[in-house]
mmCIF file of C-alpha atoms and ligand atoms in Angstrom:
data_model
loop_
_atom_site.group_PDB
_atom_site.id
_atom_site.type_symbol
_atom_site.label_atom_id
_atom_site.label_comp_id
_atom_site.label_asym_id
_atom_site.label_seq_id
_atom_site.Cartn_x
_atom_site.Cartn_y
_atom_site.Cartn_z
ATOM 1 C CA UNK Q 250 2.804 28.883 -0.723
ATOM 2 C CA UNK Q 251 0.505 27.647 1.896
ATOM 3 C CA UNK Q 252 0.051 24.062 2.341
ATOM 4 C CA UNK Q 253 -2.079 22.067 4.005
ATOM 5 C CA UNK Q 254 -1.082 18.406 5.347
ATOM 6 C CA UNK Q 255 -2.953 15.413 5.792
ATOM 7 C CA UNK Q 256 -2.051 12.882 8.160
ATOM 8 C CA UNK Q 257 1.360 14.432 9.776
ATOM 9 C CA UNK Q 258 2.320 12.665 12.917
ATOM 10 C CA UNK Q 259 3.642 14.350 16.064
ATOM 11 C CA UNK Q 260 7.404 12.975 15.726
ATOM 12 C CA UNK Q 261 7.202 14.711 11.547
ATOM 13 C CA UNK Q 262 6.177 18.273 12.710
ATOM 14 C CA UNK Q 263 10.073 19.373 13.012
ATOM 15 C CA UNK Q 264 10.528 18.381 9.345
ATOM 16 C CA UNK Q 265 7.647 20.585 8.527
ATOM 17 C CA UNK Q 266 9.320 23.297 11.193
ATOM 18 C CA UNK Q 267 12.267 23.071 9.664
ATOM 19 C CA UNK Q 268 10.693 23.724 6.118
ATOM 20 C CA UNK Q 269 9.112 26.704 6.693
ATOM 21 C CA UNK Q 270 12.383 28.476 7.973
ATOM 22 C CA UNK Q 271 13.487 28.846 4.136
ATOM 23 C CA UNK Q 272 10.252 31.596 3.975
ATOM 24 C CA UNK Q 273 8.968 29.778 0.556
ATOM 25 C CA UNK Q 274 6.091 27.422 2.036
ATOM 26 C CA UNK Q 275 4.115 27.481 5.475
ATOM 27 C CA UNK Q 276 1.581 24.790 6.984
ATOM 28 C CA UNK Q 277 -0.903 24.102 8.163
ATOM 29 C CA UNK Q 278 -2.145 20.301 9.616
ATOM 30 C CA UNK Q 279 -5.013 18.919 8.992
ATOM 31 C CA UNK Q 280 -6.576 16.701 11.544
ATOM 32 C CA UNK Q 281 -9.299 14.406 9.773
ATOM 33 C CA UNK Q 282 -8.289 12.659 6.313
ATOM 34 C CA UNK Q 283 -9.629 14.570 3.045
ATOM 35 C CA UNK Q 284 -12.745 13.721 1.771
ATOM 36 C CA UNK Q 285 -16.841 14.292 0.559
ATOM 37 C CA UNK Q 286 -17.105 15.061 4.321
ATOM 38 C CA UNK Q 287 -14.257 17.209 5.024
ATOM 39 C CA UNK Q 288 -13.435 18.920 1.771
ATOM 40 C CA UNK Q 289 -15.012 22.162 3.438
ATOM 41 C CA UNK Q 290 -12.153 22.333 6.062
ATOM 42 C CA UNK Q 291 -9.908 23.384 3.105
ATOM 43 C CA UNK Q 292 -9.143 27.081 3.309
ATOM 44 C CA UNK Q 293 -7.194 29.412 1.684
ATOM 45 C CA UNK Q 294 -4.426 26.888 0.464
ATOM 46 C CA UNK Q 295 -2.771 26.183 -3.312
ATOM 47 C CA UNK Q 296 -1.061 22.429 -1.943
ATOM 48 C CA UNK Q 297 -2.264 20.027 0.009
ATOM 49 C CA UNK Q 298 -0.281 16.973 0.952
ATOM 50 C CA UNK Q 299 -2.198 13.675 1.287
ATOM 51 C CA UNK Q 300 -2.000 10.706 2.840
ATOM 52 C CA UNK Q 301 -3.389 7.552 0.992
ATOM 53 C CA UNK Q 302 -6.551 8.025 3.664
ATOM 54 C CA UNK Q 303 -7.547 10.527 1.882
ATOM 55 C CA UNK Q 304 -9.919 9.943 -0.954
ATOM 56 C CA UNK Q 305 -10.101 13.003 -4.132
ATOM 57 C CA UNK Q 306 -12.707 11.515 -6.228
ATOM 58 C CA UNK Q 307 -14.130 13.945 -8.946
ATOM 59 C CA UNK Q 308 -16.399 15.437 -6.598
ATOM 60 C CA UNK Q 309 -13.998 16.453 -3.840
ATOM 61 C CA UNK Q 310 -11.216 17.141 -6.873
ATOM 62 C CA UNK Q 311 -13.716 19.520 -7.835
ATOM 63 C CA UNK Q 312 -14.673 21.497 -4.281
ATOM 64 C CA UNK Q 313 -10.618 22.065 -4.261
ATOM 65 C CA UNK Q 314 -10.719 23.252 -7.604
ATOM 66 C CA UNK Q 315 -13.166 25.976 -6.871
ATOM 67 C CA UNK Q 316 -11.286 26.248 -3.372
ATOM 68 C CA UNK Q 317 -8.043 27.582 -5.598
ATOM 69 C CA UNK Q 318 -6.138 24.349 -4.699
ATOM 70 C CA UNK Q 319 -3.674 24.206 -7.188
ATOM 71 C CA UNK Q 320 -1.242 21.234 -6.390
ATOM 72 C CA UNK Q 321 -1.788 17.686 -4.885
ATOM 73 C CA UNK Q 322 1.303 16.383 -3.562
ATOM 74 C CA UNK Q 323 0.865 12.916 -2.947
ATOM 75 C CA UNK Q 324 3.318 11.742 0.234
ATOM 76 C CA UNK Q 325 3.535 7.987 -1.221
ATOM 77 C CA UNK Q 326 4.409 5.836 -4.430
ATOM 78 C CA UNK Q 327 0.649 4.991 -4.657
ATOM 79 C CA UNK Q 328 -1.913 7.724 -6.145
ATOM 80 C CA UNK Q 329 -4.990 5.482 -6.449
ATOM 81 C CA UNK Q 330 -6.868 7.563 -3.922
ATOM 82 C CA UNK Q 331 -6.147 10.219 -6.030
ATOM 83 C CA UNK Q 332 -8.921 10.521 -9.409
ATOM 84 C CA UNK Q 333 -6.270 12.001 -11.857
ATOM 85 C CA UNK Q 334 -8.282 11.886 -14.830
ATOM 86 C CA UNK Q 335 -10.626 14.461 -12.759
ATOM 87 C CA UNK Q 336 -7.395 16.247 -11.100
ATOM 88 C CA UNK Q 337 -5.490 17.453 -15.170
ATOM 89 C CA UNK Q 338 -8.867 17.998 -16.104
ATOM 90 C CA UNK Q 339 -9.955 20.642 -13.629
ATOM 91 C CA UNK Q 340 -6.016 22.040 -14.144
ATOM 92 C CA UNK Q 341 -4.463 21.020 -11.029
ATOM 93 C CA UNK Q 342 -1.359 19.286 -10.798
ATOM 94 C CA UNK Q 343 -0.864 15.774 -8.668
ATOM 95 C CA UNK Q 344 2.792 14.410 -7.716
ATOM 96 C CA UNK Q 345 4.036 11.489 -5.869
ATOM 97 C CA UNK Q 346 6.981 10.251 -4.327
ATOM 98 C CA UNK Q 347 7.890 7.330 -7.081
ATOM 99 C CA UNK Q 348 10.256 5.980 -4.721
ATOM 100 C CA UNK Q 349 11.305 6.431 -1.040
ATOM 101 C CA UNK Q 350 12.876 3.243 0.803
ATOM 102 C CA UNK Q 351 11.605 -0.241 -1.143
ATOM 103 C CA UNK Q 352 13.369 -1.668 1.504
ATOM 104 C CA UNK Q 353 10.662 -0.972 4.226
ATOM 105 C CA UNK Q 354 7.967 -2.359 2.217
ATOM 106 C CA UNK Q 355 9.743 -4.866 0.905
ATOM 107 C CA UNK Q 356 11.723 -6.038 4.704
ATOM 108 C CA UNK Q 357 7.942 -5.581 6.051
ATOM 109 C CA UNK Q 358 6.737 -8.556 3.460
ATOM 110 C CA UNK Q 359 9.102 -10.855 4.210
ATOM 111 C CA UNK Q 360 8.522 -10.005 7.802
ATOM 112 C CA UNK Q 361 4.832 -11.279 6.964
ATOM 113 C CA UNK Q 362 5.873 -13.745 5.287
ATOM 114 C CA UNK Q 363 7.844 -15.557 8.159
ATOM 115 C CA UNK Q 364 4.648 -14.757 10.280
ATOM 116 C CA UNK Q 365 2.254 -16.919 8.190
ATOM 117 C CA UNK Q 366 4.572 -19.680 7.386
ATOM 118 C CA UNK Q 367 5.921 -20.157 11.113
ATOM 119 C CA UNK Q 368 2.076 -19.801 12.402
ATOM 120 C CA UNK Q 369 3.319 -17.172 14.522
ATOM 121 C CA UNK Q 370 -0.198 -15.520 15.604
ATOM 122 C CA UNK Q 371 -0.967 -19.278 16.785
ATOM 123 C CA UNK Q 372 2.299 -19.215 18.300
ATOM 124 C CA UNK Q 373 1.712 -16.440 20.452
ATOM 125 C CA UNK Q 374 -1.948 -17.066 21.265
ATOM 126 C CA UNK Q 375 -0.804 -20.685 22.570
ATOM 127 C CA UNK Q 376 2.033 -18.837 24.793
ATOM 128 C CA UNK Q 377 -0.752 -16.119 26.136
ATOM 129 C CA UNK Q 378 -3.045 -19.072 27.328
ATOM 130 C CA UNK Q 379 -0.280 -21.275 28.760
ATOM 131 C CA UNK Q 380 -0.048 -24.210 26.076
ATOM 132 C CA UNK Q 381 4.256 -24.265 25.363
ATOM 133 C CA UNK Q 382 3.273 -27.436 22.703
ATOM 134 C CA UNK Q 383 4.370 -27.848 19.744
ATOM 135 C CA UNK Q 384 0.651 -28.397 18.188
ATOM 136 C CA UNK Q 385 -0.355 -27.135 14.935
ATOM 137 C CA UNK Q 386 2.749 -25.034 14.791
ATOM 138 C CA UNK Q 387 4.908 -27.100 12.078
ATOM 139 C CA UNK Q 388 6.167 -24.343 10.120
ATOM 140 C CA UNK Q 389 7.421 -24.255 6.342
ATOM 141 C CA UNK Q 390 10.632 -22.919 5.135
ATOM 142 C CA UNK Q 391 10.897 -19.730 2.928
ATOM 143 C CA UNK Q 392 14.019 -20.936 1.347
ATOM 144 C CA UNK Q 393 12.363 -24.256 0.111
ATOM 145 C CA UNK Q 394 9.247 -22.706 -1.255
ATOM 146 C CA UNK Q 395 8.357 -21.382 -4.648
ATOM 147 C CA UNK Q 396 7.673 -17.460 -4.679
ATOM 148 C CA UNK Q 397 5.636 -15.529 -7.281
ATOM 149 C CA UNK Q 398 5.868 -11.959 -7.587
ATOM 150 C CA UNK Q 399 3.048 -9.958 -9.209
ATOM 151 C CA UNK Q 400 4.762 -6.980 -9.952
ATOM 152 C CA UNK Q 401 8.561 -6.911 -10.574
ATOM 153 C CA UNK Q 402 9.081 -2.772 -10.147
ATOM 154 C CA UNK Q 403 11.233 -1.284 -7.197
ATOM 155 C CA UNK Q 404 9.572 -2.750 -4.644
ATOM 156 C CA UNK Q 405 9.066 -6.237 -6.406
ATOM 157 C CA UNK Q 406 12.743 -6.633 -7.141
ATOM 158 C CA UNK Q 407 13.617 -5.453 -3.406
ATOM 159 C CA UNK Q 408 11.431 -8.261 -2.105
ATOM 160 C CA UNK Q 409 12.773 -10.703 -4.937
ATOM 161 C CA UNK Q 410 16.151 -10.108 -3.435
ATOM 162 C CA UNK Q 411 15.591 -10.794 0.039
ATOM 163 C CA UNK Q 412 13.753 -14.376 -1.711
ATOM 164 C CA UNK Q 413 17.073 -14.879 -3.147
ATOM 165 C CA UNK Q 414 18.931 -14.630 -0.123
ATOM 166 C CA UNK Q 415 16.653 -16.852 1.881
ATOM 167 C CA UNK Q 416 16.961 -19.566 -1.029
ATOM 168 C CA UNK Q 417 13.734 -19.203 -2.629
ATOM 169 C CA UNK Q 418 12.643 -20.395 -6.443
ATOM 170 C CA UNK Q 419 11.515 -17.139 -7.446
ATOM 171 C CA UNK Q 420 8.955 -16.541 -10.451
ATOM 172 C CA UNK Q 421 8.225 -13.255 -11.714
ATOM 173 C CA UNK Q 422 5.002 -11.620 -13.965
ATOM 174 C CA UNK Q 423 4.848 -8.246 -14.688
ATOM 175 C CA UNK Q 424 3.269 -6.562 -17.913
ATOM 176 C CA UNK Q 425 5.970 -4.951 -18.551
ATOM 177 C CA UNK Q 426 9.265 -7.119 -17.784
ATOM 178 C CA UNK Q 427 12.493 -4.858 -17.289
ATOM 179 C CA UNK Q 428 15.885 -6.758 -17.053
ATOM 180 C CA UNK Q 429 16.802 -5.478 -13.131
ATOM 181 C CA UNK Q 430 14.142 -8.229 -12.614
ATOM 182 C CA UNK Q 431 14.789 -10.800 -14.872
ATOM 183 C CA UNK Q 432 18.351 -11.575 -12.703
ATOM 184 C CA UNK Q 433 16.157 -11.559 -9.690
ATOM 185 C CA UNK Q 434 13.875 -14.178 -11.222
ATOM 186 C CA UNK Q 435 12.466 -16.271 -13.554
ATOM 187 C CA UNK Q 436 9.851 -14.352 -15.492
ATOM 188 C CA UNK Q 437 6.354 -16.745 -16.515
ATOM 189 C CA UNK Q 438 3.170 -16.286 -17.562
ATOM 190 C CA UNK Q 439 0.819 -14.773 -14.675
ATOM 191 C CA UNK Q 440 -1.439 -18.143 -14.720
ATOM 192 C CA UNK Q 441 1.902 -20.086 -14.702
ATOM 193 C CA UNK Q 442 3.337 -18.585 -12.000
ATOM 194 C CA UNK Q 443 -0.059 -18.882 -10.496
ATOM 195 C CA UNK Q 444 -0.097 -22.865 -10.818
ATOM 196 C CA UNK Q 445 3.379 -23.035 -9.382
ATOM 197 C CA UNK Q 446 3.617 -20.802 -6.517
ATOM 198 C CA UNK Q 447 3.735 -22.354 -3.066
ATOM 199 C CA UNK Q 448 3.820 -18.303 -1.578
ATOM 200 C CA UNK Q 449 2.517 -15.367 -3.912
ATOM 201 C CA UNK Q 450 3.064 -11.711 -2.908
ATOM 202 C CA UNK Q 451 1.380 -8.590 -4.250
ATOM 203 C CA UNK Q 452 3.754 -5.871 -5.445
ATOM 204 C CA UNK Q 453 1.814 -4.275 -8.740
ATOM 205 C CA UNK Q 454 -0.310 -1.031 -8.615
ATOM 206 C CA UNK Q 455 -3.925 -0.409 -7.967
ATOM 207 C CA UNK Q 456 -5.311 0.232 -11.673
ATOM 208 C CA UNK Q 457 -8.331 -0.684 -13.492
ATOM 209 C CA UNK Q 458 -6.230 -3.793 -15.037
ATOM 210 C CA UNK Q 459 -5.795 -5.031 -11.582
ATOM 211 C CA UNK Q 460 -8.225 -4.343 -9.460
ATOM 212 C CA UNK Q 461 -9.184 -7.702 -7.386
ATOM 213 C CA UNK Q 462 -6.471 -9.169 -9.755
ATOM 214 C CA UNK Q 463 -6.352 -12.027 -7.018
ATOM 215 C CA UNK Q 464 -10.655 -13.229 -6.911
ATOM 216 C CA UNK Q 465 -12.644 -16.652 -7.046
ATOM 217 C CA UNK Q 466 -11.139 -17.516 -10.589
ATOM 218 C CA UNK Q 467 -7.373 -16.825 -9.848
ATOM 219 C CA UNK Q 468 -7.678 -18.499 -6.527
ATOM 220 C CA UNK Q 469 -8.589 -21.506 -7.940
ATOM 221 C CA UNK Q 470 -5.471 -21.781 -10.183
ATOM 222 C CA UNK Q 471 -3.330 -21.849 -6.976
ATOM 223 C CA UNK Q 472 -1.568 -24.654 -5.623
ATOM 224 C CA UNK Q 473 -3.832 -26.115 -2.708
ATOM 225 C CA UNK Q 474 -2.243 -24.742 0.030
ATOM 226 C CA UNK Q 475 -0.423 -22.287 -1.516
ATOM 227 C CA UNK Q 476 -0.042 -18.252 1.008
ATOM 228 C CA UNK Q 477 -1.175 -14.388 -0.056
ATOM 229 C CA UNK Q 478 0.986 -12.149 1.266
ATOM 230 C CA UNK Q 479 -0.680 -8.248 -0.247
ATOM 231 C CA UNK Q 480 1.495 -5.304 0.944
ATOM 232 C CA UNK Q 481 0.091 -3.630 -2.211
ATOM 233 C CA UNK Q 482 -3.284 -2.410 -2.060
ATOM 234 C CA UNK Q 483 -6.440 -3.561 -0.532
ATOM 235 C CA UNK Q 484 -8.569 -3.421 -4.264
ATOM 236 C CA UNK Q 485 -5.762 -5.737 -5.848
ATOM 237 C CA UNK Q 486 -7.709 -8.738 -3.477
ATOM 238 C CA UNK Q 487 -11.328 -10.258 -3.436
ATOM 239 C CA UNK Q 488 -11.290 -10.399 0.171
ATOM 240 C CA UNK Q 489 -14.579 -12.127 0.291
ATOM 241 C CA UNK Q 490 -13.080 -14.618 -1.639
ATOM 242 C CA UNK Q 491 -9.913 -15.264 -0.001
ATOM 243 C CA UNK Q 492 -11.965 -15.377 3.075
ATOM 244 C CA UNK Q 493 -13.695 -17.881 1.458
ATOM 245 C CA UNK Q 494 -11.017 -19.867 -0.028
ATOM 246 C CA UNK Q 495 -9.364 -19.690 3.721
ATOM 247 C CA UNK Q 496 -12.347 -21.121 5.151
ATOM 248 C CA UNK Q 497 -12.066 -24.091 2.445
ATOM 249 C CA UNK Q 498 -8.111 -24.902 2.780
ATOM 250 C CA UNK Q 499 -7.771 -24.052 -0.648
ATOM 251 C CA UNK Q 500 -5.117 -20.928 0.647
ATOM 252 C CA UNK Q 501 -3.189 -22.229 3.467
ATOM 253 C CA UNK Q 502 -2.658 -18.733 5.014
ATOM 254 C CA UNK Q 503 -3.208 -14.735 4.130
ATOM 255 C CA UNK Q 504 -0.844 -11.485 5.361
ATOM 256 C CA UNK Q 505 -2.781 -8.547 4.474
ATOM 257 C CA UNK Q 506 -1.000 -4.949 5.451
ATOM 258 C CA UNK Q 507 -3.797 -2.643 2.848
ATOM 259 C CA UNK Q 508 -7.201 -3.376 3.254
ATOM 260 C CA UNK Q 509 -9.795 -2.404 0.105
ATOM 261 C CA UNK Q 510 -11.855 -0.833 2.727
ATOM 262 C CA UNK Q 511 -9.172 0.034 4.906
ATOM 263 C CA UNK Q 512 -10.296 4.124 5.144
ATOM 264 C CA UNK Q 513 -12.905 3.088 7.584
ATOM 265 C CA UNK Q 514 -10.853 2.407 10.001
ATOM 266 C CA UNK Q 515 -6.811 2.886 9.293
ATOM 267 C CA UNK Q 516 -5.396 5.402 11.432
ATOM 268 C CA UNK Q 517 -8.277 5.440 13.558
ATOM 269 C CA UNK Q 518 -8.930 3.669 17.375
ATOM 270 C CA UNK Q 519 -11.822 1.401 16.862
ATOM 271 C CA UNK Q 520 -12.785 -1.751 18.481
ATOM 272 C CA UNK Q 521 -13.058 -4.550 16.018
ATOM 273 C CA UNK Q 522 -17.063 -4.688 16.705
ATOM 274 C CA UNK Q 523 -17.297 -0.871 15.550
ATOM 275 C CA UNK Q 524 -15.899 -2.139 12.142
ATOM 276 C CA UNK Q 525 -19.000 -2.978 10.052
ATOM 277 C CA UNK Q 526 -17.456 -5.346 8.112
ATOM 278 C CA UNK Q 527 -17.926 -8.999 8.522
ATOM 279 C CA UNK Q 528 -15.016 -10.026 6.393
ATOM 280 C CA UNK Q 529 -12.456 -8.410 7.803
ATOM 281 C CA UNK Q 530 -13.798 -9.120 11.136
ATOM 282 C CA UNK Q 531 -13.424 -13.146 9.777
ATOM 283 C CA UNK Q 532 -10.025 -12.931 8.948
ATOM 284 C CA UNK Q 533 -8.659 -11.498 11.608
ATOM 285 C CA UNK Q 534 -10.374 -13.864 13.879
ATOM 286 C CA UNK Q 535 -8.396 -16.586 11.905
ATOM 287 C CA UNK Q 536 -5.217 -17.469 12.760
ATOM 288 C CA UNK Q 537 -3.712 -18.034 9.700
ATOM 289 C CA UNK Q 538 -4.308 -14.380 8.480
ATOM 290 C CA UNK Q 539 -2.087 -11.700 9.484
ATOM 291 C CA UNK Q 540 -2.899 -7.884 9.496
ATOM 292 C CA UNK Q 541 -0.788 -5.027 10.005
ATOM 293 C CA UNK Q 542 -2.706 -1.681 9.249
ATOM 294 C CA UNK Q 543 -1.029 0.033 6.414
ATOM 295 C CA UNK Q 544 2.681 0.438 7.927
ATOM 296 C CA UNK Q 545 5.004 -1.764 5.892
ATOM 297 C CA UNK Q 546 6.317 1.908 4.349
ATOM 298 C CA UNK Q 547 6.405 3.272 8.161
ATOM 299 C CA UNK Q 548 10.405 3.410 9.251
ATOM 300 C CA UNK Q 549 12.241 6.519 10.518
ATOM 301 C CA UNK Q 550 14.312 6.325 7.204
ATOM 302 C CA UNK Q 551 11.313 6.144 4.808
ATOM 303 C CA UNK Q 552 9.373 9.070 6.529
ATOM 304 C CA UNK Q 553 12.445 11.401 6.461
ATOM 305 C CA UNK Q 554 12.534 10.525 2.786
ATOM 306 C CA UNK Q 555 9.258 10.955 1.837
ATOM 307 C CA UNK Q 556 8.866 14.191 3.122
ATOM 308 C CA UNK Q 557 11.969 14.989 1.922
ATOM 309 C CA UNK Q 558 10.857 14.487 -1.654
ATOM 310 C CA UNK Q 559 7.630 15.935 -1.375
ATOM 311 C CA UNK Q 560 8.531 19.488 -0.370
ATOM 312 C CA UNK Q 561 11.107 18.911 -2.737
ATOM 313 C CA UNK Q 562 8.315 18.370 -5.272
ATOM 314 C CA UNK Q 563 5.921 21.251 -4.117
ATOM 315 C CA UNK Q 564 9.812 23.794 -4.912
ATOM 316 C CA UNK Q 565 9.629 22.058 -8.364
ATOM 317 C CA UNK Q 566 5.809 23.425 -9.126
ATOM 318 C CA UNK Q 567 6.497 26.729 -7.017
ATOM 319 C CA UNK Q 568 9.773 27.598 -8.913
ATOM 320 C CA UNK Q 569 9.039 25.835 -12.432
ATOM 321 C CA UNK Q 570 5.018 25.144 -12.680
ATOM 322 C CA UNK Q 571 6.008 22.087 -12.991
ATOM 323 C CA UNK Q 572 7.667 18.496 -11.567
ATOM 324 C CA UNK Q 573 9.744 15.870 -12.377
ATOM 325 C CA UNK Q 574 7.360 13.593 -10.258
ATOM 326 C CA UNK Q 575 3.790 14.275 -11.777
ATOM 327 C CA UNK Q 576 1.773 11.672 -11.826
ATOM 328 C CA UNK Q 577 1.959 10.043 -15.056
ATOM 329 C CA UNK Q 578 -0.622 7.586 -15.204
ATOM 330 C CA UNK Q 579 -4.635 8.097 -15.280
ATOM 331 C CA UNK Q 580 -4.655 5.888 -11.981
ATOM 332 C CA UNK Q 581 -8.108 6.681 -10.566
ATOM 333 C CA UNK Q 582 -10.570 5.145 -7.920
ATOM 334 C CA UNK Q 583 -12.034 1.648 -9.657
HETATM 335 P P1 NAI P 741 6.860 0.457 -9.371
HETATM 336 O O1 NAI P 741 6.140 1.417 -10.269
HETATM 337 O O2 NAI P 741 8.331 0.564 -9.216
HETATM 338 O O3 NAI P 741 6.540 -1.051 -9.837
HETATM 339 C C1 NAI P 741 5.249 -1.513 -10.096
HETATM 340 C C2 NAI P 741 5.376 -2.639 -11.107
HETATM 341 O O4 NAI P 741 4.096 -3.232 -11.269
HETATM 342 C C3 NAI P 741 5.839 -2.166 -12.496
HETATM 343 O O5 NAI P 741 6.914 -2.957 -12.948
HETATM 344 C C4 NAI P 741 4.597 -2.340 -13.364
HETATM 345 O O6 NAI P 741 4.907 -2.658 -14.709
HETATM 346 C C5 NAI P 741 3.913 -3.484 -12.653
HETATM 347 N N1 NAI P 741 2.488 -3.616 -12.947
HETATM 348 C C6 NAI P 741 1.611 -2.687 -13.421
HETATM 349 N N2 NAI P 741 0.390 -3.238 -13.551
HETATM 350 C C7 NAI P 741 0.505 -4.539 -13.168
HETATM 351 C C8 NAI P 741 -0.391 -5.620 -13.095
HETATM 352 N N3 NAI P 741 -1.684 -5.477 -13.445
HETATM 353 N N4 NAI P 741 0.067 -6.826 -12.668
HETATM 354 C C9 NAI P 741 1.367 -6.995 -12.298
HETATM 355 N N5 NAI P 741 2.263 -5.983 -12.355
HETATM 356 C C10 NAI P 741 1.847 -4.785 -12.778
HETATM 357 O O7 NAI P 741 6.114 0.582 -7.965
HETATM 358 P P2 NAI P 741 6.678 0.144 -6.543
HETATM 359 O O8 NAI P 741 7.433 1.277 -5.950
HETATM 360 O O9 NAI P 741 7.333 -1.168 -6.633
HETATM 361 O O10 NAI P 741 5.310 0.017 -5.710
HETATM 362 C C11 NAI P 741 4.359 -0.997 -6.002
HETATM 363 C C12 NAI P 741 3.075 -0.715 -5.223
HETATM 364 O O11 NAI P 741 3.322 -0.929 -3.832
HETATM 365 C C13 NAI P 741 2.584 0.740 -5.295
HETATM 366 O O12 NAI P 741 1.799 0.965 -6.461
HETATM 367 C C14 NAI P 741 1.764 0.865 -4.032
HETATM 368 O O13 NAI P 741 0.413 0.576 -4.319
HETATM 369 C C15 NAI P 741 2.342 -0.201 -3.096
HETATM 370 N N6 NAI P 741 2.955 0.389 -1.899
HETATM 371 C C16 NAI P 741 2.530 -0.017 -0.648
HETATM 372 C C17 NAI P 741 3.075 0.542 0.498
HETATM 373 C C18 NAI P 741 2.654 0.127 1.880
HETATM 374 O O14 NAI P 741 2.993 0.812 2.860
HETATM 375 N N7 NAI P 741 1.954 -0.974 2.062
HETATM 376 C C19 NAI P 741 4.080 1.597 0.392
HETATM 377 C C20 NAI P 741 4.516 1.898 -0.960
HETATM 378 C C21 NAI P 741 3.946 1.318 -2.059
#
């Protein structure tokens, strides 16, 4: 089966080398993200394996369709780039890796975290220009703080953990509660946990239920004060109105690793300028909101295990016609 890859970086090709030595699948790489624009590029190929730059909204799902593209392996937990609804219905198949290394994500939010509540961009910009005071850079203590999770799946729980260990209260909300969480936390209503939370990280899916779950209305529930930390997605957040709410003291600091427009520019050299977009321009003029672009999954480990399971997955269709990780949810573009 040929496949063509999205978004392989130089250090993965030997996984991909390695691959094609059992004779079943051969590659070939991609080098500009899937989309309206690029869609043509695709050529004789029945998989493709995207990255979440990619965007298959009905249109391009249905250019691949007539292109003979038969599976869409997803190489991540999140398939909201993905229009499934328009994928089943045009009979191709769409998988994902459910699970790879929580830890990553979850390690990289706490890392975040620590960044915002120790003023640590400050931090270094003082060093950089010479000022060793200690001005503006009273810190506050994860361990004494009250942490809400939105979202108490794998990645939630691994995150509610690490809370645990650094002595946090920690709420949890989730629509569906499981009991792996509920000895990880206390589980409240969402507008509860809203009202109590000194710190509040993101750790649900992109769906139509949450999309800019976190806006004007919910912001104003928090404690004055209170920090964002989203290494979820970039929809999930009303960044115009956590700019906002930054600008007014109401949040008292924002870690952002997704972005909702974040395919403009994520994975990409640009100069801050080229990015035609005031508000993210704002924030990350602000010191007390931290970006990272898209990487809290991005450790040797989780690589090695995500590729792992997605050529696993492509076997499973190639062997069976089908796989154990389909895509079970109609998560689509919102
Ligand atoms: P999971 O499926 O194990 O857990 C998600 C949890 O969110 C479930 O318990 C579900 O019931 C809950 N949920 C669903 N809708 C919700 C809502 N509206 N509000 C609150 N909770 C809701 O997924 P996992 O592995 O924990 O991943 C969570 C998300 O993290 C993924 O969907 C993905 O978007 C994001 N992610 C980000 C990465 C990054 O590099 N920044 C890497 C991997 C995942």
């Amino acid at each position: 089966m040929k496949v063509r890859v999205y978004g392989a970086q130089p250090d993965e090709l030997r996984l991909y080398e390695e691959a094609e030595k059992q004779g079943d699948l051969s590659f070939v790489f991609a080098k500009a993200p899937l989309n309206e624009e690029t869609v043509q590029e695709v050529q004789d190929c029945e998989a493709l394996i995207l990255l979440t730059n990619c965007q298959v909204n009905e249109k391009v799902a249905e250019e691949l369709s007539k292109k003979g593209v038969k599976y869409l392996a997803c190489r991540s937990a999140g398939t909201d780039h993905v229009d499934y609804a328009a994928v089943k219905r045009l009979g191709m198949c769409c998988c994902n890796v459910p699970f790879y290394a929580p830890e990553a994500i979850a390690e990289h939010t706490i890392l975040m975290a620590l960044r915002v509540l120790r003023h640590e961009k400050k931090c270094s910009a003082k060093v950089a220009a010479g000022d060793y005071t200690l001005e503006g850079l009273k810190g506050r203590q994860l361990g004494q703080l009250t942490a809400g999770v939105l979202g108490t799946g794998r990645i939630g729980r691994t995150t509610m953990n690490l809370l645990n260990g650094f002595g946090a209260r920690v709420l949890g909300w989730d629509p569906y509660p499981n009991d792996a969480a509920a000895k990880l936390c206390t589980y409240v209503e969402r507008d509860e946990l809203l009202k109590q939370s000194d710190i509040i990280f993101l750790h649900c899916p992109l769906t139509p239920d949450s999309y800019h779950v976190i806006g004007r209305e919910t912001l104003g529930m928090m404690k004055e004060g209170a920090v964002l930390i989203n290494t979820a997605r970039g929809g999930l957040v009303d960044q115009d109105a956590v700019l906002e709410a930054l600008e007014r003291g109401r949040l008292g600091g924002f870690a952002f690793d997704v972005y909702e427009n974040e395919a403009a520019f994520v994975r990409k050299k640009k100069t801050l300028a080229e990015i035609d977009d005031p508000t993210f321009q704002a924030l990350l003029a602000r010191d007390d909101a931290i970006y990272s672009p898209h990487v809290a999954f991005y450790t040797d480990g989780a690589i090695y295990s995500m590729i792992e399971v997605t050529l696993a997955n492509l076997r499973e269709y190639l062997t069976t016609g089908q796989c154990r990780n389909e895509v079970k949810e109609e998560a689509g573009p919102v």
